[in-house]
Amino acid sequence: MVKLQLPNPGLEDRIPSHAELEVLEKEEADSRPKWDNKAQYMLTCVGFCVGLGNVWRFPYLCQSHGGGAFMIPFLILLVLEGIPLLHLEFAIGQRLRKGSVGVWSSIHPTLKGVGIAAMFVSFLVGLYYNTIIAWVMWYFFNSFQEPLPWSSCPLNYNRTDYIEECAKSSPVDYFWYRETLNISTSIDDSGTIQWWLLLCLTCAWGVLYVCTIRGIETTGKAVYVTSTLPYLVLTIFLIRGLTLKGSTNGIVYLFTPNVTELANPVTWLDAGAQVFYSFSLAFGGLISFSSYNSVHNNCEKDALIISVINGFTSIYAATVIYSIIGFRATERYDDCFDRNILTLMNAFDLPEGNVTQDNFEQMQQMCNTTDPTLFSTLTFETCNLESFLNDGVEGTGLAFIVFTEAITKMPVSPLWSILFFIMLFCLGLSSMFGNMEGVLVPLQDLKIIPPKLPKELVTGLICVGSYLIAFIFVLNSGNYWLALFDSFAGSIPLLIIAFFEMFSVVYIYGIDRFNKDIEFMIGHKPNIFWQVTWRVISPLIMLVIFFFYFVVKVNEELLYSVWDPSYEGFPKTQKVEYPSWVYAIIVILAGVPSLVIPAFAIYKAIRNCCQKKSDRTGLMISTSETSVNGNLKYSA
């Protein structure tokens, strides 16, 4: 077993001993927030981990990588990558009783950059994540209509025909791209702020502020609804979906494995990335949440329970989504056949009901024999159920285009629309609680915010600042900006942060010390599984994912999808290259959080070298003293 440990003088002074930890917990009972009960903590963690990605990204990846075959690497990497890192974050937060910045500073002063990087990522992801919640609210408000506004195309100004853009695409496409986003044809064309989205954005940040106004004291109450309601709605949709024609076609398609995909490295890469992101690891929120627990809480059991719930939710949500997609595909298949039948009936003046899907090919042959010349002039559409099922859309398109189209074909469609968007709202809001925690606690640890300021004011300032920056997402080009943030803000930085987290605990804090901490907290040492994954397997997996991701992105031409009615391939989106200035934005989104870690370490090293103290020993010295309440004060 690997037992390498880097020298770390002064560690004993920076962290409380086991005996001091129990005293500290009693002293902080009145001054530090704590969970009302275990259920509240578990629901908060589940709400943070289980988010919109479980509902729309996981089903898309299953569809893209061989259906059931994708679940094999997903479950393997969930066990070898996701669970060990989740347990590590829970355990180190509970042991040191601090947020992300405080935890890594305690382990070693030069590691403070890991906590700062996590804070940056939480902030950047929160900016666009809450904009998605604003879009969800817009659709929710528009669901109280019969018929739904995206069920048919609006008429033109002369009221003589449908608006051309809608007629050439579809009602759901038109409502999403034109009436919701009012999208421009380029990220360069910013346009103006869309007032209806601005109102929804205001509501989204307002609701988040009310729910997080006093940290876990208020979010702990909200999670009873936001973390449980999505499961109720998913179950209702599954029951309803299974009663719809063709729903089983979608489920069978989802779970039919294409084993050849297992030989594709990209399948394993996407599975590793999905496991990583679906657990909300490296954001700092989980470390903060676990720090409010009792010292002797069983964090190992918590990690296992939440991992099982997370994996189950991904598969369960995919089943629900594809039961509805199966229904949608079957409806489109039937509509396609009906148009072909109508073409044949009109051309040969056949009685209604004589031509069906079952005898269509026979009737075609008969008509061709009767009048070959007339038959040769007819044009029939290609109706293939497999192609309709294969019409996968990732991310926002799955929620706001595919699912909304399926809903319009259901009886009492407004009811199903309201339920669906309530579910998305709860999923998004509960994830935002963790993002806010990942920003608020590090700011307090960094002493950027004066301690005298009331928590309500601090939370309000963060929400207002984020709200103002998020104005870029409600411009005409807002969707392009959101896609840019989604691609780069929460990708490479999270991998780098997570690798440093695991490396720091195992090789700087010391795995033997960590094992003793866990034995003190839960009553037994971590078993061989945790030892092997923490020391070797999980860090290696993260390095491999990072390497392949980096290689793929470097060799890949950076393109984005543009909605352009003048494009010759319309209504398909046009793939165009990003303008050159976007690369600077990418460096800020992906580079700044990643580079904070080495930059702070270098700054700390230079500062230590410049200090003229007789007891200076380079990087490894950081004088600290323990305050009366157990917190550490660094003089370096």
XYZ file of C-alpha atoms in Angstrom, residues 169 185 354 431 615:
5
model
C -39.677 24.661 -37.860
C -28.039 34.723 -34.986
C -59.200 1.134 -46.621
C -28.877 22.466 -6.242
C 12.609 30.152 12.517
